Structure formats: structure tokens, C-alpha cells
CSV table of C-alpha atoms in Angstrom, one decimal:
chain,number,residue,atom,x,y,z
V,24,MET,CA,-11.2,-32.4,-15.8
V,25,SER,CA,-14.9,-33.0,-17.2
V,26,ARG,CA,-17.7,-34.8,-15.1
V,27,LEU,CA,-19.1,-37.4,-16.5
V,28,SER,CA,-22.9,-38.0,-16.1
V,29,ARG,CA,-24.8,-41.1,-16.0
V,30,ARG,CA,-25.5,-41.6,-18.7
V,31,THR,CA,-22.0,-41.6,-20.6
V,32,VAL,CA,-21.0,-43.6,-17.6
V,33,LEU,CA,-23.0,-46.5,-18.1
V,34,LYS,CA,-22.6,-46.2,-22.2
V,35,VAL,CA,-18.8,-46.4,-21.7
V,36,ALA,CA,-18.9,-49.5,-18.6
V,37,ALA,CA,-18.1,-52.1,-20.7
V,38,ALA,CA,-15.2,-51.5,-21.7
V,39,SER,CA,-14.1,-50.7,-18.0
V,40,SER,CA,-12.5,-53.3,-16.8
V,41,VAL,CA,-9.2,-52.4,-19.6
V,42,PHE,CA,-9.3,-48.9,-18.8
V,43,PRO,CA,-10.3,-45.6,-16.3
V,44,LEU,CA,-13.6,-44.4,-17.4
V,45,PHE,CA,-11.5,-41.0,-17.9
V,46,THR,CA,-9.1,-39.6,-19.1
V,47,ILE,CA,-5.8,-38.5,-17.5
V,48,SER,CA,-3.7,-35.9,-18.5
V,49,GLY,CA,-0.5,-37.4,-17.1
V,50,THR,CA,1.7,-40.1,-19.0
V,51,LYS,CA,5.2,-41.7,-18.3
V,52,ALA,CA,6.2,-39.1,-20.8
V,53,SER,CA,4.6,-35.8,-19.4
V,54,ALA,CA,5.3,-36.0,-16.2
V,55,ARG,CA,7.5,-33.2,-14.6
V,56,VAL,CA,11.2,-33.9,-13.7
V,57,ILE,CA,11.5,-32.5,-9.9
V,58,GLY,CA,14.6,-30.6,-9.8
V,59,ALA,CA,16.9,-30.8,-6.3
V,60,ASN,CA,15.2,-27.7,-5.2
V,61,ASP,CA,12.2,-27.7,-6.9
V,62,THR,CA,8.8,-28.6,-4.1
V,63,ILE,CA,7.1,-31.7,-4.5
V,64,ARG,CA,3.1,-30.8,-4.8
V,65,VAL,CA,1.3,-33.4,-3.1
V,66,ALA,CA,-2.0,-34.9,-3.3
V,67,ILE,CA,-3.3,-36.4,0.0
V,68,ALA,CA,-6.6,-38.8,-0.4
V,69,GLY,CA,-8.2,-40.1,2.9
V,70,ILE,CA,-7.8,-38.3,5.6
V,71,ASN,CA,-9.9,-38.9,8.4
V,72,GLY,CA,-7.3,-40.9,10.9
V,73,ARG,CA,-4.2,-42.0,9.0
V,74,GLY,CA,-4.5,-39.4,6.7
V,75,THR,CA,-3.7,-36.4,9.5
V,76,ALA,CA,-0.2,-38.8,9.7
V,77,HIS,CA,0.4,-38.3,6.0
V,78,ILE,CA,-0.5,-34.4,6.1
V,79,ASP,CA,2.2,-34.3,9.3
V,80,GLY,CA,5.0,-36.5,7.0
V,81,PHE,CA,4.5,-34.2,4.0
V,82,ALA,CA,3.6,-31.2,5.5
V,83,GLY,CA,6.7,-30.5,7.3
V,84,ALA,CA,8.6,-31.4,4.9
V,85,LYS,CA,11.0,-29.2,2.8
V,86,ASN,CA,10.2,-28.6,-0.3
V,87,VAL,CA,7.3,-29.8,-0.3
V,88,GLU,CA,3.4,-29.1,-0.1
V,89,VAL,CA,0.1,-30.6,0.6
V,90,ALA,CA,-1.5,-28.7,-2.6
V,91,TYR,CA,-4.7,-31.1,-2.0
V,92,LEU,CA,-6.9,-32.4,0.7
V,93,VAL,CA,-9.3,-35.4,-1.1
V,94,ASP,CA,-12.0,-37.2,1.5
V,95,PRO,CA,-15.8,-38.1,0.6
V,96,ASP,CA,-17.1,-36.2,3.5
V,97,THR,CA,-16.6,-32.7,3.3
V,98,ARG,CA,-17.6,-32.2,6.7
V,99,ILE,CA,-13.1,-33.0,8.1
V,100,TYR,CA,-12.1,-29.9,6.0
V,101,ALA,CA,-12.2,-27.3,8.3
V,102,ASN,CA,-9.8,-29.0,10.6
V,103,ARG,CA,-7.6,-30.9,8.1
V,104,THR,CA,-6.7,-27.4,6.7
V,105,LYS,CA,-6.1,-26.1,9.7
V,106,LEU,CA,-3.4,-29.2,10.1
V,107,VAL,CA,-1.5,-28.4,6.5
V,108,GLU,CA,-1.4,-24.6,6.9
V,109,ALA,CA,-0.4,-24.8,10.8
V,110,LYS,CA,2.4,-27.3,9.3
V,111,GLY,CA,2.9,-26.1,5.7
V,112,GLY,CA,1.9,-23.0,5.7
V,113,ASN,CA,0.1,-23.2,2.5
V,114,THR,CA,-4.1,-23.7,2.4
V,115,PRO,CA,-5.0,-27.2,0.5
V,116,LYS,CA,-7.4,-27.4,-2.2
V,117,CYS,CA,-10.0,-29.6,-0.6
V,118,ILE,CA,-12.4,-32.0,-3.2
V,119,GLN,CA,-14.7,-35.3,-2.7
V,120,ASP,CA,-13.1,-36.8,-5.7
V,121,VAL,CA,-9.3,-38.2,-6.5
V,122,ARG,CA,-9.8,-37.7,-10.6
V,123,GLN,CA,-9.5,-33.9,-9.9
V,124,ALA,CA,-6.2,-34.2,-8.4
V,125,LEU,CA,-5.1,-36.5,-10.8
V,126,ASP,CA,-5.9,-34.4,-13.6
V,127,ASP,CA,-4.1,-31.3,-12.8
V,128,LYS,CA,-0.7,-32.1,-14.3
V,129,THR,CA,0.8,-29.7,-11.6
V,130,ILE,CA,0.5,-32.5,-8.4
V,131,ASP,CA,3.4,-34.9,-8.5
V,132,ALA,CA,2.1,-37.2,-6.6
V,133,ILE,CA,-1.0,-38.8,-4.5
V,134,SER,CA,-0.6,-40.2,-1.2
V,135,ILE,CA,-3.4,-42.5,0.0
V,136,ALA,CA,-4.9,-43.0,3.1
V,137,THR,CA,-8.3,-44.0,2.1
V,138,PRO,CA,-9.9,-47.5,3.7
V,139,ASN,CA,-8.6,-50.4,1.9
V,140,HIS,CA,-11.3,-51.1,-1.0
V,141,TRP,CA,-10.0,-48.2,-1.9
V,142,HIS,CA,-5.6,-48.4,-2.6
V,143,SER,CA,-5.1,-50.4,-6.0
V,144,LEU,CA,-7.8,-48.5,-8.1
V,145,MET,CA,-6.0,-45.4,-6.5
V,146,THR,CA,-2.6,-46.6,-7.2
V,147,ILE,CA,-3.0,-47.1,-10.6
V,148,TRP,CA,-5.3,-44.3,-12.0
V,149,GLY,CA,-2.2,-42.9,-9.8
V,150,CYS,CA,0.5,-44.0,-12.2
V,151,GLN,CA,-1.5,-43.6,-15.2
V,152,ALA,CA,-1.2,-40.1,-14.4
V,153,GLY,CA,2.5,-39.9,-14.8
V,154,LYS,CA,2.0,-39.4,-10.1
V,155,ASP,CA,4.0,-40.9,-8.0
V,156,VAL,CA,2.2,-42.9,-5.7
V,157,TYR,CA,2.5,-43.4,-1.6
V,158,VAL,CA,-0.3,-45.8,-0.6
V,159,GLU,CA,-1.2,-46.8,2.5
V,160,LYS,CA,-1.1,-50.7,4.0
V,161,PRO,CA,-2.5,-53.1,2.7
V,162,ILE,CA,-2.2,-52.4,-1.0
V,163,SER,CA,-4.2,-54.0,-2.6
V,164,HIS,CA,-8.1,-55.1,-1.1
V,165,ASN,CA,-7.2,-58.9,-2.9
V,166,VAL,CA,-4.4,-60.6,-4.1
V,167,PHE,CA,-4.7,-60.0,-8.3
V,168,GLU,CA,-5.0,-55.7,-7.7
V,169,GLY,CA,-1.9,-57.0,-5.4
V,170,ARG,CA,-0.2,-57.7,-8.7
V,171,GLN,CA,-2.1,-55.2,-11.2
V,172,CYS,CA,-0.5,-52.3,-9.0
V,173,VAL,CA,2.7,-53.7,-9.5
V,174,LYS,CA,2.4,-53.6,-13.3
V,175,ALA,CA,1.2,-49.6,-13.1
V,176,ALA,CA,4.2,-49.1,-11.8
V,177,GLU,CA,7.0,-50.7,-13.9
V,178,LYS,CA,5.0,-50.0,-17.0
V,179,TYR,CA,4.6,-46.1,-16.7
V,180,GLY,CA,7.9,-46.0,-14.4
V,181,ARG,CA,6.5,-44.4,-11.0
V,182,ILE,CA,7.7,-44.4,-7.9
V,183,VAL,CA,5.0,-46.1,-5.5
V,184,GLN,CA,6.4,-46.4,-1.2
V,185,HIS,CA,3.5,-49.1,0.1
V,186,GLY,CA,3.1,-48.0,4.2
V,187,THR,CA,4.3,-50.9,6.3
V,188,GLN,CA,6.8,-48.6,8.1
V,189,ASN,CA,8.9,-51.8,9.8
V,190,ARG,CA,10.8,-51.1,6.0
V,191,SER,CA,11.9,-48.5,6.6
V,192,SER,CA,13.8,-49.5,10.5
V,193,GLN,CA,17.1,-50.4,10.6
V,194,GLY,CA,16.8,-51.6,13.6
V,195,LYS,CA,14.1,-53.7,12.3
V,196,ALA,CA,16.3,-54.6,9.2
V,197,ASN,CA,19.2,-55.9,11.4
V,198,GLU,CA,16.8,-58.4,13.3
V,199,ILE,CA,16.5,-59.5,10.1
V,200,ALA,CA,19.9,-59.8,8.7
V,201,ALA,CA,20.2,-61.5,12.2
V,202,VAL,CA,18.2,-64.5,10.9
V,203,HIS,CA,19.2,-64.2,8.1
V,204,SER,CA,22.7,-64.9,9.0
V,205,GLY,CA,22.0,-68.1,9.8
V,206,LYS,CA,24.4,-67.7,12.9
V,207,TYR,CA,21.5,-68.9,15.6
V,208,GLY,CA,20.5,-71.8,13.2
V,209,GLU,CA,18.1,-72.7,10.0
V,210,LEU,CA,14.8,-70.4,10.8
V,211,LEU,CA,12.0,-73.5,11.0
V,212,VAL,CA,9.0,-71.5,12.1
V,213,SER,CA,8.8,-67.6,11.6
V,214,LYS,CA,5.5,-66.6,13.4
V,215,GLY,CA,3.5,-63.3,13.7
V,216,TYR,CA,1.5,-61.9,16.5
V,217,CYS,CA,-1.3,-59.1,15.5
V,218,CYS,CA,-3.0,-58.6,19.7
V,219,LYS,CA,-5.0,-55.8,19.6
V,220,PRO,CA,-8.1,-54.8,21.4
V,221,ARG,CA,-11.0,-55.5,18.8
V,222,TRP,CA,-14.4,-56.4,21.1
V,223,SER,CA,-18.0,-55.6,20.1
V,224,ILE,CA,-18.4,-52.4,17.3
V,225,GLY,CA,-22.3,-53.5,17.9
V,226,THR,CA,-25.5,-52.8,15.1
V,227,LYS,CA,-25.9,-50.2,13.4
V,228,GLY,CA,-28.9,-50.4,10.5
V,229,PRO,CA,-29.1,-49.4,7.6
V,230,GLY,CA,-29.7,-45.4,6.7
V,231,THR,CA,-29.3,-42.6,5.9
V,232,PRO,CA,-25.7,-41.7,4.7
V,233,PRO,CA,-24.3,-37.9,6.5
V,234,GLU,CA,-25.3,-34.3,4.1
V,235,ASN,CA,-22.1,-33.1,2.9
V,236,PHE,CA,-20.9,-37.2,3.1
V,237,ASP,CA,-20.5,-38.9,-1.0
V,238,TYR,CA,-21.3,-42.9,0.1
V,239,ASN,CA,-21.1,-43.4,-3.8
V,240,LEU,CA,-17.7,-41.9,-3.8
V,241,TRP,CA,-16.8,-43.6,-0.7
V,242,LEU,CA,-18.3,-47.2,-1.9
V,243,GLY,CA,-16.2,-47.1,-4.8
V,244,PRO,CA,-14.6,-50.1,-6.4
V,245,ALA,CA,-16.3,-52.1,-3.5
V,246,ALA,CA,-20.1,-53.6,-4.3
V,247,GLU,CA,-22.7,-51.5,-3.8
V,248,MET,CA,-24.9,-51.6,-0.1
V,249,PRO,CA,-26.6,-49.9,2.3
V,250,TYR,CA,-25.2,-46.7,4.2
V,251,HIS,CA,-25.0,-47.9,8.2
V,252,GLY,CA,-22.8,-45.8,10.3
V,253,ASN,CA,-20.7,-49.0,11.2
V,254,LEU,CA,-18.6,-48.2,8.0
V,255,VAL,CA,-17.3,-44.5,8.3
V,256,HIS,CA,-15.1,-44.1,9.6
V,257,TYR,CA,-13.1,-47.1,11.3
V,258,ASN,CA,-15.1,-49.6,11.6
V,259,TRP,CA,-15.2,-50.7,7.8
V,260,HIS,CA,-11.9,-52.7,8.9
V,261,TRP,CA,-14.1,-55.4,9.6
V,262,PHE,CA,-16.4,-55.8,6.7
V,263,TRP,CA,-15.7,-58.4,3.4
V,264,ALA,CA,-16.4,-55.6,1.0
V,265,THR,CA,-14.6,-52.5,2.2
V,266,GLY,CA,-12.0,-54.6,4.7
V,267,ASN,CA,-9.9,-57.2,5.4
V,268,GLY,CA,-9.4,-57.9,8.9
V,269,ASP,CA,-7.1,-57.3,11.5
V,270,ILE,CA,-5.1,-59.2,9.8
V,271,GLY,CA,-5.0,-57.3,7.0
V,272,ASN,CA,-5.0,-53.9,8.9
V,273,GLN,CA,-1.9,-54.0,11.5
V,274,GLY,CA,-1.7,-57.8,11.1
V,275,VAL,CA,-0.1,-56.9,7.6
V,276,HIS,CA,3.1,-55.2,9.4
V,277,GLU,CA,4.0,-58.5,11.4
V,278,MET,CA,2.8,-60.2,7.7
V,279,ASP,CA,6.1,-58.3,6.0
V,280,ILE,CA,7.9,-58.6,8.7
V,281,ALA,CA,7.2,-62.7,9.3
V,282,ARG,CA,8.1,-62.9,5.1
V,283,TRP,CA,10.6,-60.7,5.2
V,284,ALA,CA,12.1,-63.4,7.5
V,285,ILE,CA,12.4,-65.9,4.9
V,286,LYS,CA,14.7,-65.4,2.9
V,287,ASP,CA,14.1,-65.0,-0.6
V,288,ALA,CA,11.1,-66.0,-0.2
V,289,THR,CA,7.5,-64.3,-2.0
V,290,LEU,CA,4.5,-66.5,-1.6
V,291,PRO,CA,3.8,-69.6,-0.1
V,292,THR,CA,3.0,-73.0,-1.7
V,293,SER,CA,-0.4,-73.6,0.7
V,294,VAL,CA,-2.4,-71.7,3.4
V,295,MET,CA,-4.6,-72.8,6.0
V,296,SER,CA,-6.7,-70.4,8.2
V,297,MET,CA,-9.4,-71.7,10.9
V,298,GLY,CA,-11.1,-68.7,12.9
V,299,ILE,CA,-14.2,-66.7,14.3
V,300,ARG,CA,-15.9,-64.0,15.2
V,301,ALA,CA,-15.6,-63.9,19.2
V,302,LEU,CA,-17.4,-62.0,21.7
V,303,PRO,CA,-17.7,-62.4,25.7
V,304,ASP,CA,-21.0,-64.1,27.1
V,305,GLY,CA,-22.0,-64.9,23.0
V,306,GLU,CA,-22.7,-61.2,22.7
V,307,LYS,CA,-23.0,-60.5,18.4
V,308,ASP,CA,-22.1,-57.8,16.6
V,309,GLN,CA,-22.7,-56.4,13.4
V,310,GLY,CA,-19.1,-57.1,12.6
V,311,GLU,CA,-18.3,-59.5,9.6
V,312,THR,CA,-14.2,-60.6,9.9
V,313,PRO,CA,-12.4,-62.4,13.1
V,314,ASN,CA,-11.3,-61.0,15.7
V,315,MET,CA,-10.2,-64.9,16.4
V,316,GLN,CA,-7.1,-66.3,13.8
V,317,LEU,CA,-5.0,-67.9,12.7
V,318,SER,CA,-2.8,-68.9,10.1
V,319,VAL,CA,-0.4,-71.2,8.5
V,320,MET,CA,1.7,-70.8,5.6
V,321,GLU,CA,4.1,-73.3,3.9
V,322,PHE,CA,7.5,-71.5,2.5
V,323,GLY,CA,10.0,-74.7,2.0
V,324,LYS,CA,10.7,-76.0,5.1
V,325,VAL,CA,9.8,-72.7,6.8
V,326,LEU,CA,6.2,-72.3,7.9
V,327,LEU,CA,5.0,-69.3,8.8
V,328,VAL,CA,2.3,-68.3,11.6
V,329,PHE,CA,0.2,-66.1,12.3
V,330,GLU,CA,-1.7,-65.5,15.2
V,331,VAL,CA,-5.0,-62.6,15.5
V,332,ARG,CA,-6.2,-62.7,18.9
V,333,GLY,CA,-8.9,-59.4,19.8
V,334,LEU,CA,-10.1,-60.6,23.5
V,335,VAL,CA,-7.0,-58.3,25.0
V,336,GLY,CA,-6.3,-55.6,26.8
V,337,LYS,CA,-8.8,-56.3,29.6
V,338,ASN,CA,-7.3,-59.2,31.2
V,339,LYS,CA,-3.6,-58.9,32.7
V,340,ASP,CA,-2.6,-62.2,31.7
V,341,TYR,CA,-3.8,-61.5,28.1
V,342,PRO,CA,-2.3,-58.0,27.2
V,343,GLN,CA,-1.6,-56.2,23.7
V,344,GLN,CA,0.9,-57.9,21.1
V,345,VAL,CA,2.8,-57.1,18.3
V,346,ALA,CA,5.5,-59.2,17.7
V,347,ASN,CA,7.4,-60.8,15.7
V,348,GLU,CA,9.0,-64.2,17.1
V,349,TYR,CA,11.4,-66.9,15.0
V,350,TYR,CA,12.4,-71.2,15.5
V,351,THR,CA,14.9,-71.9,14.6
V,352,THR,CA,16.8,-75.1,15.2
V,353,GLU,CA,19.3,-73.4,17.8
V,354,GLY,CA,16.1,-71.6,19.9
V,355,VAL,CA,14.7,-68.3,19.1
V,356,ILE,CA,15.0,-65.1,18.5
V,357,LYS,CA,12.8,-62.7,20.0
V,358,GLY,CA,12.7,-59.3,21.4
V,359,GLY,CA,16.4,-58.5,19.9
V,360,LYS,CA,17.4,-61.5,21.8
V,361,PHE,CA,18.4,-65.1,21.2
V,362,TYR,CA,17.3,-67.1,23.3
V,363,PRO,CA,19.9,-71.4,22.9
V,364,LYS,CA,16.8,-73.9,23.6
V,365,ASP,CA,19.5,-75.1,25.6
V,366,GLY,CA,18.5,-72.7,28.4
V,367,SER,CA,21.7,-71.1,28.8
V,368,GLU,CA,21.6,-67.1,28.8
V,369,PRO,CA,20.1,-65.4,25.9
V,370,GLN,CA,22.4,-63.5,23.8
V,371,GLU,CA,21.7,-59.8,22.4
V,372,LEU,CA,21.6,-60.2,19.0
V,373,LYS,CA,24.9,-60.0,16.3
V,374,SER,CA,24.4,-59.6,12.7
V,375,ASP,CA,27.0,-60.9,10.4
V,376,TYR,CA,26.1,-58.7,7.4
V,377,SER,CA,23.5,-55.2,7.2
V,378,ILE,CA,19.9,-54.9,5.4
V,379,LYS,CA,20.8,-51.5,4.0
V,380,VAL,CA,17.6,-49.3,4.5
V,381,ALA,CA,16.7,-45.8,3.1
V,382,PRO,CA,17.6,-42.0,4.7
V,383,GLY,CA,14.5,-40.2,6.1
V,384,GLY,CA,11.9,-42.8,6.7
V,385,PRO,CA,8.5,-43.7,4.8
V,386,PHE,CA,7.8,-40.3,4.0
V,387,GLY,CA,10.9,-39.6,3.2
V,388,SER,CA,12.6,-42.4,1.6
V,389,PHE,CA,9.7,-41.4,-1.0
V,390,LEU,CA,10.1,-37.8,-1.0
V,391,ASN,CA,14.0,-38.8,-1.9
V,392,ALA,CA,13.1,-41.2,-4.0
V,393,MET,CA,10.6,-39.2,-6.5
V,394,ARG,CA,13.8,-36.6,-7.1
V,395,THR,CA,16.2,-39.5,-7.7
V,396,ARG,CA,13.9,-41.1,-9.6
V,397,ASN,CA,15.2,-44.6,-8.3
V,398,PRO,CA,12.8,-47.1,-7.4
V,399,ALA,CA,15.5,-49.3,-6.1
V,400,GLU,CA,16.0,-46.3,-2.7
V,401,VAL,CA,11.8,-46.5,-1.4
V,402,ASN,CA,12.3,-49.1,1.1
V,403,CYS,CA,8.8,-50.7,0.3
V,404,ASN,CA,7.9,-51.3,-3.4
V,405,ALA,CA,5.0,-51.9,-4.8
V,406,GLU,CA,6.4,-56.0,-5.5
V,407,VAL,CA,7.7,-56.1,-1.4
V,408,ALA,CA,3.6,-54.4,-0.7
V,409,HIS,CA,1.8,-56.9,-3.2
V,410,TYR,CA,3.7,-59.9,-1.6
V,411,SER,CA,3.2,-59.3,2.3
V,412,SER,CA,-0.5,-58.2,1.5
V,413,ALA,CA,-1.7,-60.9,-0.6
V,414,LEU,CA,-0.7,-63.3,2.5
V,415,CYS,CA,-2.9,-61.7,4.8
V,416,HIS,CA,-5.5,-62.1,1.6
V,417,LEU,CA,-4.7,-65.7,1.1
V,418,SER,CA,-5.2,-66.5,4.6
V,419,ASN,CA,-8.3,-64.8,4.5
V,420,VAL,CA,-9.7,-66.5,1.5
V,421,SER,CA,-9.2,-70.3,3.9
V,422,GLN,CA,-10.4,-68.3,6.3
V,423,ARG,CA,-13.8,-67.8,3.9
V,424,LEU,CA,-14.2,-70.9,2.9
V,425,GLY,CA,-14.6,-72.8,5.8
V,426,THR,CA,-16.9,-74.4,8.5
V,427,LEU,CA,-18.3,-73.8,11.4
V,428,GLU,CA,-16.8,-76.8,13.3
V,429,SER,CA,-16.0,-77.8,17.3
V,430,ILE,CA,-13.0,-77.7,18.6
V,431,ASP,CA,-11.5,-80.6,18.6
V,432,LYS,CA,-11.7,-81.1,15.0
V,433,ALA,CA,-10.6,-77.7,15.0
V,434,ARG,CA,-7.6,-79.1,17.2
V,435,ALA,CA,-7.6,-82.2,14.7
V,436,ALA,CA,-6.7,-79.8,11.4
V,437,VAL,CA,-3.2,-78.8,13.4
V,438,ALA,CA,-1.9,-81.7,15.9
V,439,ASN,CA,0.9,-82.3,13.7
V,440,ILE,CA,1.8,-78.8,13.8
V,441,ASP,CA,3.4,-78.2,16.9
V,442,SER,CA,3.9,-73.9,16.6
V,443,ALA,CA,-0.1,-73.7,15.3
V,444,LYS,CA,-1.2,-76.3,18.4
V,445,GLU,CA,0.5,-74.0,21.1
V,446,ALA,CA,-1.2,-70.9,19.3
V,447,LEU,CA,-4.5,-72.4,18.8
V,448,ALA,CA,-4.2,-73.2,22.5
V,449,LYS,CA,-2.9,-70.3,23.5
V,450,LEU,CA,-6.5,-68.2,21.4
V,451,GLU,CA,-8.6,-71.2,22.9
V,452,ALA,CA,-6.8,-69.9,26.0
V,453,ASN,CA,-7.8,-66.0,25.7
V,454,GLY,CA,-11.3,-66.4,24.3
V,455,ALA,CA,-12.2,-68.5,27.6
V,456,ALA,CA,-10.5,-66.0,30.0
V,457,VAL,CA,-12.4,-63.2,28.6
V,458,GLY,CA,-15.9,-65.1,28.8
V,459,ALA,CA,-15.5,-66.3,24.7
V,460,LYS,CA,-14.8,-70.1,24.8
V,461,LEU,CA,-14.4,-71.4,21.8
V,462,GLU,CA,-16.6,-74.4,21.2
V,463,GLN,CA,-16.5,-73.9,17.4
V,464,LEU,CA,-14.3,-72.0,14.8
V,465,SER,CA,-14.6,-71.8,11.8
V,466,VAL,CA,-11.9,-74.2,10.0
V,467,GLY,CA,-10.9,-73.3,6.7
V,468,PRO,CA,-9.3,-76.1,3.6
V,469,LYS,CA,-5.5,-76.3,3.8
V,470,LEU,CA,-5.2,-74.8,0.0
V,471,THR,CA,-2.2,-75.4,-2.6
V,472,PHE,CA,-0.7,-72.4,-4.1
V,473,ASP,CA,1.4,-71.8,-7.2
V,474,PRO,CA,3.4,-68.6,-6.4
V,475,ALA,CA,4.2,-68.3,-10.2
V,476,SER,CA,0.9,-68.2,-11.7
V,477,GLU,CA,-0.5,-66.2,-7.8
V,478,LYS,CA,-3.4,-69.1,-8.6
V,479,PHE,CA,-4.5,-71.8,-6.5
V,480,VAL,CA,-4.2,-75.6,-7.7
V,481,ASP,CA,-7.8,-77.3,-8.3
V,482,ALA,CA,-9.4,-75.0,-6.4
V,483,PRO,CA,-12.4,-73.0,-8.5
V,484,GLU,CA,-14.2,-70.8,-5.6
V,485,ALA,CA,-10.5,-70.2,-4.3
V,486,ASP,CA,-9.5,-68.6,-7.0
V,487,LYS,CA,-13.3,-66.5,-7.4
V,488,LEU,CA,-11.5,-64.9,-4.1
V,489,LEU,CA,-8.5,-63.8,-5.7
V,490,THR,CA,-10.9,-61.4,-7.0
V,491,ARG,CA,-14.2,-59.3,-7.1
V,492,ASN,CA,-16.8,-57.8,-8.7
V,493,TYR,CA,-16.1,-54.3,-8.9
V,494,ARG,CA,-19.1,-51.5,-9.3
V,495,GLU,CA,-19.4,-49.3,-13.1
V,496,GLY,CA,-16.9,-46.5,-12.7
V,497,PHE,CA,-14.6,-47.9,-10.4
V,498,VAL,CA,-13.5,-51.3,-11.6
V,499,VAL,CA,-9.7,-52.3,-10.9
V,500,PRO,CA,-7.9,-52.6,-14.9
V,501,THR,CA,-7.3,-56.3,-16.2
V,502,GLU,CA,-4.8,-53.9,-18.6
V,503,VAL,CA,-2.6,-51.8,-17.3
């Protein structure tokens, strides 16, 4: 791949909202047909944190070679190369710019474990280059991006699998089948919990990026902003330019399950969110996203209620909780059991039919689908990924449009929704128990949403947050 000069980039920047600023050799027609015994060559982009799981999943698979490791931080190359060598027996090529791997016609797939703001652009570039794509959750940083990934997968005939691993769990699929069966009553509320320890990250002032770290490439599609030490390598989750808060981090897993339980659900007709970034004793840190958040969405007669509580793990009464519950007309389904509302003994779940999960787990099912060229064999395709990720983004839109209100006004906003009222009470009690009394919350508006157009109804300020302004050279295209 020929490298672009800055002058060339600026010259063609005006066209970058439609097409990427580089030429990809691969196309749908030129993508290699992979035989049953052929070696699949994979490039892994983002090799810190979750990327090590990708190395483990692909390097140890039969007839799979991790050919490239891609990361703007060269300081971790040596360690990750050793992981590939130990697991796969080959030495990968380490590069900073993913476009070099995409221009290699011998590469069959790209596996993306970068920060959230890069997920969609790399997915689209990968599809355009004739590569199949495994992409970590969430597939998108905003709603617009997710739909563009769906379009790219369809247009270029690529296999795209999303890293919401519960879709590869037959046990979880059986639980969802039980909810769908109606045997335990009609579903009223699908509830998700994302309650992991998310305490202070402190504050780190602007500085010079570390040596051998390409900050410009790391920023990619994100808005220009000064480098500071809380961005690399994990706390980028808590900044709007690069992450989506915990609702779009751990929470997208439980959000996906909550939506899965609502049969045939895609996107909601309304969304409302409230929350705040809270720390004990009034402490402040550099993070922007809420670590205490409550969201409510409407899907016809069913509500999806989602609870984020990050002040957990230090008080025995408020432990970590990552779970889903389903409230029906007859009781509650949780933890693999049904609890009848009449107080009788809980029952082990039995479903009348089964939702079939493709074998091999998330990585194995992806590799199998690459060989068969059957998109139905992946357990979470681009569209499923888009819908579940979008629920997190829609919640954050309401959250970001919120105004700081007294806790009494926050209570009034959910006074007629029992499940949300209970969740808010839990947020309050959790905060008070660790010295972070929630006297105010940022209360977002209840926004009406049109699932067909994927736009808000008469809410132009909210529509603006369905996408973002992109930096030159890293624009998510309007036409894929």
C-alpha cells in the first residue's frame, strides 16, 4: 500500500465522507475462496487487553494463522508476538496502520479489538477490502455507524461476527427460548444489570504521547484532543469521544440479552435515561460518562429497563452484579429458574422449543462461517450487533441531553414505572452506602424514536448525536 502524504490527504479530504482515503486491492469478487483445509490468515487490530483473547482464540485454532498484529503502540509488540509464537508457531508481522494489512491480498479476515471509536470504520474498511470481520462490542460508537456496518457486510458479501459472546451460549439461548415460549407468562419487563466496579480514575493533565506510540492513528475517527494518560490503555471507555460509558462497555452484553428476550425486537419507540458520574465524599475525577445510570425503553407492551451501578464491590450489600431478569404476568425468570408470583417453589426452566446456536463459540463459529460462506452460521451478525449496540447509544443520547435535577424530580420522572422506580431507589441506596449520596441526577428527556428510519421524532438535537464529526482521513462513509 502506498502511504499518503499530508498534502494528498488534504487534497482529497472533501471526498472522504463517501469513500475511504486509500485504495483497497480486495473486492467481493477478488476475495479468496477458502477451502476446508486451507489456512485462514488473520490480522488482529488492537492487541492490548481484549486483543490478547483474540490472539488466544485465533492462534490456537486449526488451520488458522495470525499473520499481522496491528496497534499504534509498538511498545507491546514483543510481548504479543511471543503469545502468537507460543500458541500458533509463527511470527506475525507487527504494524501500526491497519490499512497495510487490508491491502494484503493474502489476508482473509480482520479481528478488531481496538477502542470503540475505531470499530465501525475498521469493519467497513475490512468489508470493502474483501475481508471477513470479527469485531468486538459495541460494533459502533453511534447509531449511524452501526447501520453502515450492516450495509457494508451486505454489499460486499462478507461474514461479520460481533463479540457479544452470550449469543454463542446454548444455555443462554435456552433461557431466551423459555421466555419466548410464554409458558411462564407474558413478558412485561426485560431487565439488565451492568454493575461492575467503576470508581475514580483520577485526573491526568495533557502531555506528550509516549515514544513509539502513534497518537494520531490511535485517535483515528475521534475528535482532535490533547493526549493525556487516562486515555491509554483502558480509561478511554469513560470519555465520550472514544468510549460509551459502561452501558456500552460491559453493558452491551446484558443489553443484547435484554433485547433478545423481547421477541422480534429491533429498536425502541421511546427512550429515557438519567444518571451521573458519582464518587464518594464528593470526589471528582476526569471521566465524563456516568457510572450510575438508569435507562427505560419501550418496545410495544414490553419495557426494557437497564441499570448501571459502578459503585460496587467495596460494600458487601452492593456486590458486582452482571445479570438479566425477566418479569412476566406470572412471575420472574432469573438465574435459570422461574419464581411464581404466588410465592410457590421456584421451578427449573423448561422451554418448548430451542434456539439453535452455531457450535465453536464466538471465534469458532466465525471461522466455520468463513469456510461455508453462510452468514447464518455466525451467532451474532452485523444487524443483530447494530440493534443491541444502538440501544446503548440511544440511552446515552437521552443522558447527554439531560439537565441536572434534584433527586425528587428524578423520582417524579419514573413515578409511574414500578420497575424503573425500584431501580432508581437501588441507585440511591447504593450511592448512600458508599458515601456518594445522589442528591441530583442528570435527567434526560423521554425521546420518541422511529425504528424504521432510525431517527428521533421531532428532536433535531437528539438526531445530531446519532452520528459525529469525523477527522480527515478517518471518516465513516455515508456510502459504503
